[in-house]
mmCIF file of C-alpha atoms in Angstrom:
data_model
loop_
_atom_site.group_PDB
_atom_site.id
_atom_site.type_symbol
_atom_site.label_atom_id
_atom_site.label_comp_id
_atom_site.label_asym_id
_atom_site.label_seq_id
_atom_site.Cartn_x
_atom_site.Cartn_y
_atom_site.Cartn_z
ATOM 1 C CA MET A 1 -110.602 81.107 -23.178
ATOM 2 C CA VAL A 2 -108.199 83.352 -21.121
ATOM 3 C CA THR A 3 -106.593 85.031 -24.173
ATOM 4 C CA ASP A 4 -109.757 86.142 -25.576
ATOM 5 C CA THR A 5 -109.681 89.645 -26.969
ATOM 6 C CA PRO A 6 -112.655 91.891 -26.471
ATOM 7 C CA LEU A 7 -113.464 91.243 -30.168
ATOM 8 C CA GLU A 8 -113.118 87.666 -30.106
ATOM 9 C CA ALA A 9 -115.613 87.890 -26.995
ATOM 10 C CA GLU A 10 -117.995 89.958 -28.850
ATOM 11 C CA LEU A 11 -117.926 87.836 -31.951
ATOM 12 C CA ARG A 12 -117.954 84.479 -29.627
ATOM 13 C CA ALA A 13 -121.339 85.993 -27.999
ATOM 14 C CA LEU A 14 -122.509 86.791 -31.774
ATOM 15 C CA ALA A 15 -122.113 83.025 -33.185
ATOM 16 C CA GLY A 16 -123.543 81.748 -29.827
ATOM 17 C CA SER A 17 -126.715 83.536 -30.066
ATOM 18 C CA VAL A 18 -127.487 81.789 -33.816
ATOM 19 C CA PRO A 19 -130.681 79.620 -33.040
ATOM 20 C CA ASP A 20 -130.467 76.051 -33.392
ATOM 21 C CA PRO A 21 -131.744 74.936 -36.696
ATOM 22 C CA GLU A 22 -134.076 72.264 -35.235
ATOM 23 C CA LEU A 23 -134.801 73.619 -31.837
ATOM 24 C CA PRO A 24 -134.725 77.191 -32.960
ATOM 25 C CA VAL A 25 -135.860 78.032 -29.126
ATOM 26 C CA VAL A 26 -132.285 77.225 -27.992
ATOM 27 C CA THR A 27 -129.105 79.192 -29.136
ATOM 28 C CA LEU A 28 -125.892 77.132 -30.239
ATOM 29 C CA SER A 29 -124.317 78.495 -26.907
ATOM 30 C CA GLU A 30 -127.258 77.118 -24.971
ATOM 31 C CA LEU A 31 -126.945 73.972 -26.644
ATOM 32 C CA GLY A 32 -122.892 73.433 -26.072
ATOM 33 C CA VAL A 33 -122.034 73.113 -29.638
ATOM 34 C CA LEU A 34 -119.921 76.428 -30.151
ATOM 35 C CA ARG A 35 -116.471 75.094 -29.001
ATOM 36 C CA ASP A 36 -114.133 78.275 -29.706
ATOM 37 C CA LEU A 37 -113.664 81.076 -31.811
ATOM 38 C CA HIS A 38 -110.233 82.511 -33.051
ATOM 39 C CA VAL A 39 -109.102 85.884 -34.685
ATOM 40 C CA LEU A 40 -106.785 84.627 -37.128
ATOM 41 C CA GLY A 41 -106.289 88.144 -38.330
ATOM 42 C CA PRO A 42 -107.824 91.276 -39.717
ATOM 43 C CA GLY A 43 -111.443 90.024 -41.120
ATOM 44 C CA ARG A 44 -110.283 86.445 -40.619
ATOM 45 C CA VAL A 45 -111.925 84.434 -37.947
ATOM 46 C CA GLU A 46 -112.090 80.641 -37.502
ATOM 47 C CA VAL A 47 -114.743 78.978 -35.228
ATOM 48 C CA GLU A 48 -115.045 75.435 -33.890
ATOM 49 C CA LEU A 49 -118.366 73.793 -33.676
ATOM 50 C CA THR A 50 -118.941 70.211 -32.461
ATOM 51 C CA PRO A 51 -121.925 67.902 -33.697
ATOM 52 C CA THR A 52 -124.350 66.378 -31.305
ATOM 53 C CA TYR A 53 -124.711 63.137 -33.223
ATOM 54 C CA SER A 54 -122.159 62.033 -36.006
ATOM 55 C CA GLY A 55 -124.855 62.348 -38.490
ATOM 56 C CA CYS A 56 -126.321 65.389 -37.271
ATOM 57 C CA PRO A 57 -127.924 66.919 -40.701
ATOM 58 C CA ALA A 58 -128.256 70.435 -38.732
ATOM 59 C CA ILE A 59 -124.431 70.895 -38.461
ATOM 60 C CA GLU A 60 -124.234 72.424 -42.034
ATOM 61 C CA ALA A 61 -126.926 74.944 -41.576
ATOM 62 C CA MET A 62 -125.263 75.809 -38.206
ATOM 63 C CA SER A 63 -122.309 76.480 -40.212
ATOM 64 C CA SER A 64 -123.613 78.727 -42.738
ATOM 65 C CA ASP A 65 -126.074 80.470 -40.134
ATOM 66 C CA ILE A 66 -122.733 81.353 -38.430
ATOM 67 C CA GLU A 67 -120.783 82.326 -41.413
ATOM 68 C CA ARG A 68 -123.791 84.740 -42.261
ATOM 69 C CA VAL A 69 -123.911 86.370 -38.933
ATOM 70 C CA LEU A 70 -120.317 86.976 -39.002
ATOM 71 C CA HIS A 71 -120.384 88.293 -42.562
ATOM 72 C CA ASP A 72 -123.157 90.476 -41.777
ATOM 73 C CA HIS A 73 -120.875 91.838 -38.873
ATOM 74 C CA GLY A 74 -118.118 92.772 -41.330
ATOM 75 C CA ILE A 75 -115.833 89.669 -41.203
ATOM 76 C CA PRO A 76 -115.403 88.703 -44.503
ATOM 77 C CA GLU A 77 -113.458 85.261 -44.187
ATOM 78 C CA VAL A 78 -114.886 82.796 -41.927
ATOM 79 C CA GLU A 79 -114.302 79.324 -41.570
ATOM 80 C CA VAL A 80 -116.306 77.015 -39.420
ATOM 81 C CA ARG A 81 -114.433 73.643 -38.344
ATOM 82 C CA THR A 82 -115.927 70.698 -37.090
ATOM 83 C CA VAL A 83 -114.180 69.130 -34.058
ATOM 84 C CA LEU A 84 -114.922 66.034 -32.505
ATOM 85 C CA SER A 85 -112.887 65.838 -29.287
ATOM 86 C CA PRO A 86 -114.050 65.485 -26.362
ATOM 87 C CA PRO A 87 -117.377 64.273 -27.826
ATOM 88 C CA TRP A 88 -120.373 66.308 -27.293
ATOM 89 C CA THR A 89 -122.823 65.215 -24.528
ATOM 90 C CA THR A 90 -126.218 66.560 -23.217
ATOM 91 C CA ASP A 91 -124.477 67.839 -20.163
ATOM 92 C CA ALA A 92 -123.286 70.572 -22.148
ATOM 93 C CA ILE A 93 -126.625 72.090 -22.709
ATOM 94 C CA SER A 94 -126.927 75.082 -20.044
ATOM 95 C CA ALA A 95 -129.547 75.566 -17.461
ATOM 96 C CA GLU A 96 -131.218 78.111 -19.429
ATOM 97 C CA GLY A 97 -131.252 75.924 -22.479
ATOM 98 C CA ARG A 98 -132.928 73.278 -20.645
ATOM 99 C CA ARG A 99 -135.609 75.801 -19.327
ATOM 100 C CA LYS A 100 -136.237 76.713 -22.581
ATOM 101 C CA LEU A 101 -136.549 73.141 -24.016
ATOM 102 C CA ALA A 102 -139.167 72.396 -21.461
ATOM 103 C CA GLU A 103 -140.996 75.468 -22.004
ATOM 104 C CA PHE A 104 -141.053 74.562 -25.885
ATOM 105 C CA GLY A 105 -142.489 71.311 -24.927
ATOM 106 C CA VAL A 106 -139.400 68.932 -24.946
ATOM 107 C CA ALA A 107 -138.143 67.090 -21.857
ATOM 108 C CA PRO A 108 -134.795 68.201 -21.243
ATOM 109 C CA PRO A 109 -132.032 65.475 -20.865
ATOM 110 C CA ARG A 110 -131.345 63.922 -17.481
ATOM 111 C CA PRO A 111 -127.758 64.351 -16.257
ATOM 112 C CA THR A 112 -125.790 61.456 -18.088
ATOM 113 C CA PRO A 113 -125.056 58.436 -16.007
ATOM 114 C CA SER A 114 -121.583 58.617 -14.378
ATOM 115 C CA GLY A 115 -121.300 55.397 -12.397
ATOM 116 C CA PRO A 116 -121.372 51.875 -13.446
ATOM 117 C CA VAL A 117 -125.048 51.680 -12.849
ATOM 118 C CA ALA A 118 -127.203 54.114 -14.561
ATOM 119 C CA LEU A 119 -129.637 56.048 -12.125
ATOM 120 C CA ARG A 120 -132.983 56.097 -13.985
ATOM 121 C CA LEU A 121 -134.770 59.269 -12.639
ATOM 122 C CA ALA A 122 -138.302 59.766 -13.750
ATOM 123 C CA ILE A 123 -138.907 62.061 -16.939
ATOM 124 C CA ARG A 124 -141.153 64.747 -16.250
ATOM 125 C CA CYS A 125 -143.854 65.383 -18.905
ATOM 126 C CA PRO A 126 -143.335 69.135 -20.107
ATOM 127 C CA HIS A 127 -146.908 69.807 -20.348
ATOM 128 C CA CYS A 128 -148.320 68.912 -16.699
ATOM 129 C CA GLY A 129 -145.091 68.078 -15.035
ATOM 130 C CA SER A 130 -146.351 64.419 -14.068
ATOM 131 C CA THR A 131 -143.755 62.053 -13.631
ATOM 132 C CA ASP A 132 -145.914 59.222 -14.928
ATOM 133 C CA THR A 133 -144.505 58.829 -18.440
ATOM 134 C CA THR A 134 -144.118 56.011 -20.950
ATOM 135 C CA LEU A 135 -141.432 55.486 -23.596
ATOM 136 C CA LEU A 136 -143.240 54.895 -26.930
ATOM 137 C CA SER A 137 -140.211 54.862 -29.097
ATOM 138 C CA ARG A 138 -136.382 55.312 -28.683
ATOM 139 C CA PHE A 139 -136.091 57.444 -31.720
ATOM 140 C CA SER A 140 -138.149 60.346 -32.426
ATOM 141 C CA SER A 141 -138.510 63.056 -34.911
ATOM 142 C CA THR A 142 -134.534 63.205 -34.768
ATOM 143 C CA ALA A 143 -131.859 61.153 -33.627
ATOM 144 C CA CYS A 144 -131.457 63.266 -30.461
ATOM 145 C CA LYS A 145 -135.024 62.533 -29.330
ATOM 146 C CA ALA A 146 -137.104 59.830 -28.044
ATOM 147 C CA LEU A 147 -140.884 59.685 -28.203
ATOM 148 C CA ARG A 148 -142.654 59.508 -24.971
ATOM 149 C CA ARG A 149 -146.383 59.838 -23.619
ATOM 150 C CA CYS A 150 -147.603 61.331 -20.394
ATOM 151 C CA GLU A 151 -149.857 58.920 -18.450
ATOM 152 C CA SER A 152 -151.570 61.679 -16.781
ATOM 153 C CA CYS A 153 -152.576 64.130 -19.217
ATOM 154 C CA ARG A 154 -152.203 61.543 -22.174
ATOM 155 C CA GLU A 155 -150.065 64.074 -24.315
ATOM 156 C CA PRO A 156 -147.351 62.658 -26.357
ATOM 157 C CA PHE A 157 -144.041 64.514 -26.120
ATOM 158 C CA ASP A 158 -140.327 64.607 -27.048
ATOM 159 C CA HIS A 159 -137.614 63.749 -24.455
ATOM 160 C CA PHE A 160 -133.965 64.990 -25.229
ATOM 161 C CA LYS A 161 -132.046 61.765 -25.007
ATOM 162 C CA GLU A 162 -129.184 61.728 -22.630
ATOM 163 C CA LEU A 163 -125.997 61.214 -24.837
ATOM 164 C CA MET B 1 -101.533 61.757 -33.638
ATOM 165 C CA SER B 2 -100.624 59.275 -36.404
ATOM 166 C CA SER B 3 -102.211 59.305 -39.909
ATOM 167 C CA PRO B 4 -105.183 56.699 -40.104
ATOM 168 C CA SER B 5 -104.859 53.518 -41.685
ATOM 169 C CA THR B 6 -106.499 53.364 -44.999
ATOM 170 C CA ALA B 7 -107.774 49.756 -44.504
ATOM 171 C CA ALA B 8 -108.905 50.170 -41.004
ATOM 172 C CA ALA B 9 -110.996 53.596 -41.903
ATOM 173 C CA LEU B 10 -112.379 51.642 -45.165
ATOM 174 C CA ALA B 11 -113.150 48.558 -43.210
ATOM 175 C CA LEU B 12 -115.065 50.435 -40.344
ATOM 176 C CA GLY B 13 -116.374 53.176 -42.543
ATOM 177 C CA ASP B 14 -117.773 50.705 -45.328
ATOM 178 C CA ASP B 15 -119.718 48.754 -42.565
ATOM 179 C CA ALA B 16 -121.400 51.746 -41.443
ATOM 180 C CA LEU B 17 -122.314 53.238 -45.212
ATOM 181 C CA VAL B 18 -123.480 49.605 -46.027
ATOM 182 C CA LEU B 19 -125.748 48.935 -43.140
ATOM 183 C CA SER B 20 -126.777 52.431 -43.321
ATOM 184 C CA HIS B 21 -128.300 51.711 -46.744
ATOM 185 C CA ARG B 22 -129.822 48.671 -45.568
ATOM 186 C CA LEU B 23 -131.594 50.238 -42.940
ATOM 187 C CA GLY B 24 -132.515 52.962 -44.965
ATOM 188 C CA GLU B 25 -134.430 50.716 -47.229
ATOM 189 C CA TRP B 26 -136.997 50.285 -44.530
ATOM 190 C CA ALA B 27 -138.390 54.042 -44.650
ATOM 191 C CA GLY B 28 -141.852 53.685 -45.746
ATOM 192 C CA HIS B 29 -141.802 49.681 -44.902
ATOM 193 C CA ALA B 30 -141.509 49.361 -41.382
ATOM 194 C CA PRO B 31 -144.281 47.532 -39.345
ATOM 195 C CA VAL B 32 -145.293 50.635 -37.396
ATOM 196 C CA LEU B 33 -144.585 54.631 -38.033
ATOM 197 C CA GLU B 34 -142.266 54.736 -34.719
ATOM 198 C CA GLU B 35 -139.908 51.724 -36.182
ATOM 199 C CA ASP B 36 -139.751 53.882 -39.775
ATOM 200 C CA VAL B 37 -138.412 56.770 -37.850
ATOM 201 C CA ALA B 38 -136.243 54.749 -35.500
ATOM 202 C CA LEU B 39 -134.542 52.381 -38.065
ATOM 203 C CA ALA B 40 -134.204 55.734 -40.223
ATOM 204 C CA ASN B 41 -132.205 57.620 -37.153
ATOM 205 C CA ILE B 42 -129.834 54.688 -36.480
ATOM 206 C CA ALA B 43 -128.972 54.738 -40.494
ATOM 207 C CA LEU B 44 -128.577 58.285 -39.910
ATOM 208 C CA ASP B 45 -126.021 57.888 -37.133
ATOM 209 C CA LEU B 46 -124.252 55.272 -39.100
ATOM 210 C CA LEU B 47 -124.251 57.465 -42.058
ATOM 211 C CA GLY B 48 -122.800 60.309 -40.180
ATOM 212 C CA GLN B 49 -119.946 57.807 -38.900
ATOM 213 C CA ALA B 50 -119.385 56.632 -42.449
ATOM 214 C CA ARG B 51 -118.958 60.216 -43.574
ATOM 215 C CA LEU B 52 -116.476 60.653 -40.846
ATOM 216 C CA LEU B 53 -114.595 57.727 -41.332
ATOM 217 C CA LEU B 54 -114.061 57.614 -45.290
ATOM 218 C CA SER B 55 -113.314 61.401 -45.258
ATOM 219 C CA LEU B 56 -110.211 60.922 -43.638
ATOM 220 C CA VAL B 57 -108.877 58.641 -45.975
ATOM 221 C CA GLY B 58 -110.466 60.236 -48.939
ATOM 222 C CA ASP B 59 -113.309 62.113 -50.841
ATOM 223 C CA GLU B 60 -116.440 60.363 -48.997
ATOM 224 C CA ASP B 61 -118.362 60.885 -52.451
ATOM 225 C CA GLU B 62 -115.954 59.373 -54.562
ATOM 226 C CA LEU B 63 -115.499 56.546 -52.039
ATOM 227 C CA ALA B 64 -119.098 55.597 -51.631
ATOM 228 C CA TYR B 65 -120.224 56.358 -55.328
ATOM 229 C CA LEU B 66 -117.227 55.565 -57.273
ATOM 230 C CA ARG B 67 -115.722 52.646 -55.988
ATOM 231 C CA GLU B 68 -116.273 49.043 -57.680
ATOM 232 C CA GLU B 69 -117.928 46.339 -55.311
ATOM 233 C CA ARG B 70 -114.644 44.517 -55.259
ATOM 234 C CA ALA B 71 -112.766 47.856 -53.493
ATOM 235 C CA PHE B 72 -115.384 47.730 -50.640
ATOM 236 C CA ARG B 73 -114.015 46.435 -47.135
ATOM 237 C CA ASN B 74 -117.591 45.787 -45.332
ATOM 238 C CA THR B 75 -118.248 42.582 -44.049
ATOM 239 C CA GLN B 76 -120.677 40.227 -45.541
ATOM 240 C CA LEU B 77 -123.030 40.588 -42.693
ATOM 241 C CA VAL B 78 -124.102 44.304 -43.236
ATOM 242 C CA GLU B 79 -124.511 43.746 -47.201
ATOM 243 C CA GLN B 80 -127.086 41.171 -46.605
ATOM 244 C CA GLU B 81 -130.688 41.926 -47.638
ATOM 245 C CA ARG B 82 -132.694 43.699 -44.735
ATOM 246 C CA GLY B 83 -135.410 40.581 -44.847
ATOM 247 C CA ASP B 84 -138.043 40.595 -42.585
ATOM 248 C CA PHE B 85 -138.282 42.809 -39.481
ATOM 249 C CA ALA B 86 -137.134 39.869 -37.136
ATOM 250 C CA HIS B 87 -134.024 39.481 -39.665
ATOM 251 C CA THR B 88 -133.266 43.048 -39.689
ATOM 252 C CA ILE B 89 -133.246 42.772 -35.646
ATOM 253 C CA ALA B 90 -131.406 40.101 -35.611
ATOM 254 C CA ARG B 91 -128.507 41.664 -37.661
ATOM 255 C CA GLN B 92 -128.969 44.908 -35.487
ATOM 256 C CA LEU B 93 -128.370 42.902 -32.136
ATOM 257 C CA TYR B 94 -125.073 41.147 -33.728
ATOM 258 C CA PHE B 95 -123.783 44.285 -35.243
ATOM 259 C CA SER B 96 -124.481 46.552 -32.459
ATOM 260 C CA THR B 97 -123.022 44.461 -29.753
ATOM 261 C CA TYR B 98 -119.892 44.206 -32.085
ATOM 262 C CA GLN B 99 -119.755 47.713 -33.030
ATOM 263 C CA ALA B 100 -120.193 48.798 -29.150
ATOM 264 C CA LEU B 101 -117.511 46.718 -28.035
ATOM 265 C CA LEU B 102 -114.987 47.760 -30.929
ATOM 266 C CA TYR B 103 -115.639 51.670 -30.614
ATOM 267 C CA GLY B 104 -115.297 51.260 -26.905
ATOM 268 C CA GLN B 105 -111.742 50.043 -27.344
ATOM 269 C CA LEU B 106 -110.810 52.331 -30.107
ATOM 270 C CA ALA B 107 -112.128 55.325 -27.967
ATOM 271 C CA ASP B 108 -110.016 54.043 -25.132
ATOM 272 C CA GLY B 109 -106.718 54.539 -27.389
ATOM 273 C CA MET B 110 -104.734 57.153 -28.839
ATOM 274 C CA GLY B 111 -105.195 56.260 -32.325
ATOM 275 C CA PRO B 112 -106.313 58.418 -35.144
ATOM 276 C CA LEU B 113 -109.967 56.918 -35.375
ATOM 277 C CA ALA B 114 -110.412 57.353 -31.224
ATOM 278 C CA PRO B 115 -112.040 60.683 -31.579
ATOM 279 C CA ILE B 116 -114.764 59.257 -33.911
ATOM 280 C CA ALA B 117 -115.062 56.195 -31.875
ATOM 281 C CA ALA B 118 -115.751 58.039 -28.694
ATOM 282 C CA LYS B 119 -118.504 59.991 -30.292
ATOM 283 C CA ALA B 120 -119.968 56.884 -32.168
ATOM 284 C CA ALA B 121 -119.759 54.702 -29.085
ATOM 285 C CA LYS B 122 -122.321 56.963 -27.334
ATOM 286 C CA GLU B 123 -124.667 56.416 -30.397
ATOM 287 C CA VAL B 124 -124.373 52.656 -30.713
ATOM 288 C CA ALA B 125 -125.328 52.405 -26.984
ATOM 289 C CA TYR B 126 -129.004 53.407 -28.171
ATOM 290 C CA HIS B 127 -128.792 51.074 -31.253
ATOM 291 C CA ARG B 128 -127.852 48.393 -29.032
ATOM 292 C CA ASP B 129 -130.798 49.273 -26.728
ATOM 293 C CA HIS B 130 -133.188 48.959 -29.266
ATOM 294 C CA ALA B 131 -131.980 45.723 -30.977
ATOM 295 C CA GLU B 132 -132.163 43.991 -27.285
ATOM 296 C CA HIS B 133 -135.790 45.636 -26.809
ATOM 297 C CA TRP B 134 -136.746 44.193 -30.034
ATOM 298 C CA THR B 135 -135.275 40.947 -29.582
ATOM 299 C CA LEU B 136 -136.900 40.395 -26.433
ATOM 300 C CA ARG B 137 -140.409 41.427 -27.693
ATOM 301 C CA LEU B 138 -140.110 39.178 -30.871
ATOM 302 C CA GLY B 139 -138.651 36.237 -28.922
ATOM 303 C CA ASP B 140 -140.934 36.376 -26.152
ATOM 304 C CA GLY B 141 -144.006 37.485 -27.974
ATOM 305 C CA THR B 142 -146.275 35.573 -30.161
ATOM 306 C CA PRO B 143 -145.388 32.122 -31.659
ATOM 307 C CA GLU B 144 -144.974 33.796 -35.291
ATOM 308 C CA SER B 145 -142.716 36.377 -33.629
ATOM 309 C CA HIS B 146 -140.633 33.874 -32.089
ATOM 310 C CA ASP B 147 -140.123 31.489 -35.103
ATOM 311 C CA ARG B 148 -139.334 34.669 -37.256
ATOM 312 C CA MET B 149 -136.632 35.869 -34.586
ATOM 313 C CA GLN B 150 -135.213 32.482 -34.413
ATOM 314 C CA ARG B 151 -134.885 32.320 -38.176
ATOM 315 C CA GLY B 152 -133.043 35.591 -38.477
ATOM 316 C CA LEU B 153 -130.452 34.502 -35.653
ATOM 317 C CA ASP B 154 -130.140 31.451 -37.461
ATOM 318 C CA ALA B 155 -129.367 32.630 -40.842
ATOM 319 C CA LEU B 156 -127.319 35.497 -39.973
ATOM 320 C CA TRP B 157 -124.956 33.303 -37.632
ATOM 321 C CA ARG B 158 -122.383 32.306 -40.370
ATOM 322 C CA TYR B 159 -121.825 35.772 -41.353
ATOM 323 C CA THR B 160 -120.593 36.790 -37.668
ATOM 324 C CA GLY B 161 -117.330 35.042 -37.659
ATOM 325 C CA GLU B 162 -115.613 37.530 -40.042
ATOM 326 C CA LEU B 163 -116.431 40.423 -37.473
ATOM 327 C CA PHE B 164 -113.461 39.042 -35.496
ATOM 328 C CA GLU B 165 -110.739 38.713 -38.276
ATOM 329 C CA PRO B 166 -107.871 40.908 -38.111
ATOM 330 C CA VAL B 167 -108.178 44.514 -39.890
ATOM 331 C CA ASP B 168 -104.763 45.790 -40.988
ATOM 332 C CA GLY B 169 -103.833 48.895 -39.150
ATOM 333 C CA LEU B 170 -106.643 48.702 -36.729
ATOM 334 C CA GLU B 171 -105.476 49.092 -33.205
ATOM 335 C CA VAL B 172 -107.881 46.782 -31.629
ATOM 336 C CA ASP B 173 -107.390 43.057 -31.396
ATOM 337 C CA THR B 174 -110.577 42.024 -32.920
ATOM 338 C CA ALA B 175 -110.322 38.422 -32.106
ATOM 339 C CA ALA B 176 -110.343 39.515 -28.529
ATOM 340 C CA LEU B 177 -113.721 41.133 -28.944
ATOM 341 C CA ARG B 178 -115.465 37.435 -29.594
ATOM 342 C CA GLU B 179 -115.848 36.693 -26.073
ATOM 343 C CA GLY B 180 -117.580 39.808 -24.610
ATOM 344 C CA TRP B 181 -119.811 39.583 -27.799
ATOM 345 C CA GLN B 182 -120.675 36.041 -27.204
ATOM 346 C CA ALA B 183 -121.756 36.936 -23.483
ATOM 347 C CA GLY B 184 -123.388 40.004 -24.895
ATOM 348 C CA ILE B 185 -125.783 38.084 -27.235
ATOM 349 C CA THR B 186 -126.099 35.246 -25.348
ATOM 350 C CA ASP B 187 -127.442 37.183 -22.519
ATOM 351 C CA VAL B 188 -130.153 38.866 -24.565
ATOM 352 C CA ILE B 189 -130.992 35.787 -26.772
ATOM 353 C CA GLU B 190 -131.503 33.656 -23.606
ATOM 354 C CA ARG B 191 -133.854 36.387 -21.796
ATOM 355 C CA ALA B 192 -135.460 36.306 -25.209
ATOM 356 C CA THR B 193 -136.504 32.657 -24.930
ATOM 357 C CA LEU B 194 -134.651 32.216 -28.112
ATOM 358 C CA THR B 195 -131.696 29.741 -28.766
ATOM 359 C CA VAL B 196 -128.298 30.916 -29.408
ATOM 360 C CA PRO B 197 -127.084 29.390 -32.532
ATOM 361 C CA THR B 198 -124.376 26.653 -32.862
ATOM 362 C CA GLY B 199 -123.518 26.445 -36.486
ATOM 363 C CA PRO B 200 -119.816 26.912 -37.737
ATOM 364 C CA ARG B 201 -118.740 30.778 -37.947
ATOM 365 C CA ARG B 202 -115.616 30.125 -39.587
ATOM 366 C CA GLY B 203 -114.324 27.703 -41.882
ATOM 367 C CA GLY B 204 -115.626 26.130 -45.267
ATOM 368 C CA TRP B 205 -118.752 26.592 -44.876
ATOM 369 C CA SER B 206 -119.065 30.103 -43.007
ATOM 370 C CA ALA B 207 -118.990 33.117 -44.794
ATOM 371 C CA GLY B 208 -116.113 35.617 -44.969
ATOM 372 C CA GLY B 209 -114.021 37.846 -47.321
ATOM 373 C CA GLY B 210 -115.627 41.050 -47.101
ATOM 374 C CA ARG B 211 -112.749 42.665 -45.762
ATOM 375 C CA ARG B 212 -110.740 41.378 -48.619
ATOM 376 C CA GLY B 213 -113.239 42.865 -50.916
ATOM 377 C CA ILE B 214 -114.875 39.422 -51.729
ATOM 378 C CA HIS B 215 -118.704 39.977 -51.498
ATOM 379 C CA THR B 216 -122.130 37.921 -51.880
ATOM 380 C CA GLU B 217 -124.368 38.257 -54.893
ATOM 381 C CA VAL B 218 -126.611 40.821 -53.227
ATOM 382 C CA PHE B 219 -124.037 43.305 -52.648
ATOM 383 C CA GLY B 220 -123.935 44.041 -56.415
ATOM 384 C CA ARG B 221 -127.683 44.952 -56.861
ATOM 385 C CA MET B 222 -127.273 46.864 -53.431
ATOM 386 C CA LEU B 223 -124.392 48.986 -55.038
ATOM 387 C CA ALA B 224 -126.076 49.572 -58.436
ATOM 388 C CA GLU B 225 -129.188 51.164 -56.688
ATOM 389 C CA MET B 226 -126.843 53.200 -54.329
ATOM 390 C CA GLN B 227 -124.715 54.453 -56.931
ATOM 391 C CA HIS B 228 -126.638 54.885 -59.990
ATOM 392 C CA LEU B 229 -127.980 58.410 -59.416
ATOM 393 C CA HIS B 230 -124.564 59.512 -58.744
ATOM 394 C CA ARG B 231 -122.964 57.676 -61.557
ATOM 395 C CA SER B 232 -125.926 58.692 -64.041
ATOM 396 C CA HIS B 233 -125.984 62.244 -63.433
ATOM 397 C CA PRO B 234 -122.437 63.282 -62.348
ATOM 398 C CA GLY B 235 -122.262 66.488 -60.240
ATOM 399 C CA ALA B 236 -126.212 66.467 -59.941
ATOM 400 C CA THR B 237 -127.657 68.941 -57.308
ATOM 401 C CA TRP B 238 -130.936 69.663 -56.128
#
């Protein structure tokens, strides 16, 4: 990061501003999946991207979206590499990303448990703010979300699961 | 970092690929819509793990779609038919408990599979949570659900010994996982008011051999379905 050139910083911001294909309210940078960007030579850029889940089908759409914005910015050669280590965690989602998720109706993830005993904070309904919510299914429309229902306003909602 | 052992990557990758296919068979058939979605999501996690593991040692599509039955290195447990919902949950409990221990140890090591294992271990924790929840609900549910859950646990028991056989090139002592596995499944099964099976898991009557390419009859039929599109229409895209 310390060796970033102004061009790298500019291109990184550009790649990071690409919206997530499944949750378009958050950007790849806010989601914390854009790991690095290097300018390898004139017109040659390498981008490091990490998947949220091993089988996340969105990673291919993310790669082609990044390639497209960088091509449009005059970089003809873009290689997007997938990196696994260290594994992505929901803690990598920025504060702004969490705010946008909640506004979109998806309860943001809680901090991942750090001790041996998982601390179970209440999950807040993104519609009415009540903490009286019930788990309906551990897996929702995508692997990264669980389906819950608010017992106060009775609305179902997605919760971005801690990973 | 050393290069990955082909035998180890195939064993783990094939387990994930084959179980992913068996879980995918539930799409449109699960008892409730939420479970349709849950099982498909678990299948997708496993498919992602399989793609990462197989890609380490070859072309993922060639390995998945063009190998013959005898070249697959998955355990016989994962290739068994999906059965009823309780049968599927019994397998999920046995397998996710094993996978959580295996990936946990691999992730702690420095080997070539460590980054994949570290990622997968977090996903498998949710698979195990799902299996535990359903084992409790079915076991401690109606007499019908209790009986079916017990039948699933009993029927698959003889396939569990193979999980702890050594795998060439894998930096984990698989035999040493058995104790933690037994403790893990026993805790859930007993809380579900069910009985831990006691039949043989090794020896003459028990199953095994998947890691050496010896598979059960049902696996050939599963492969025919999984591979036929790729083989009948090479290079097809849509």
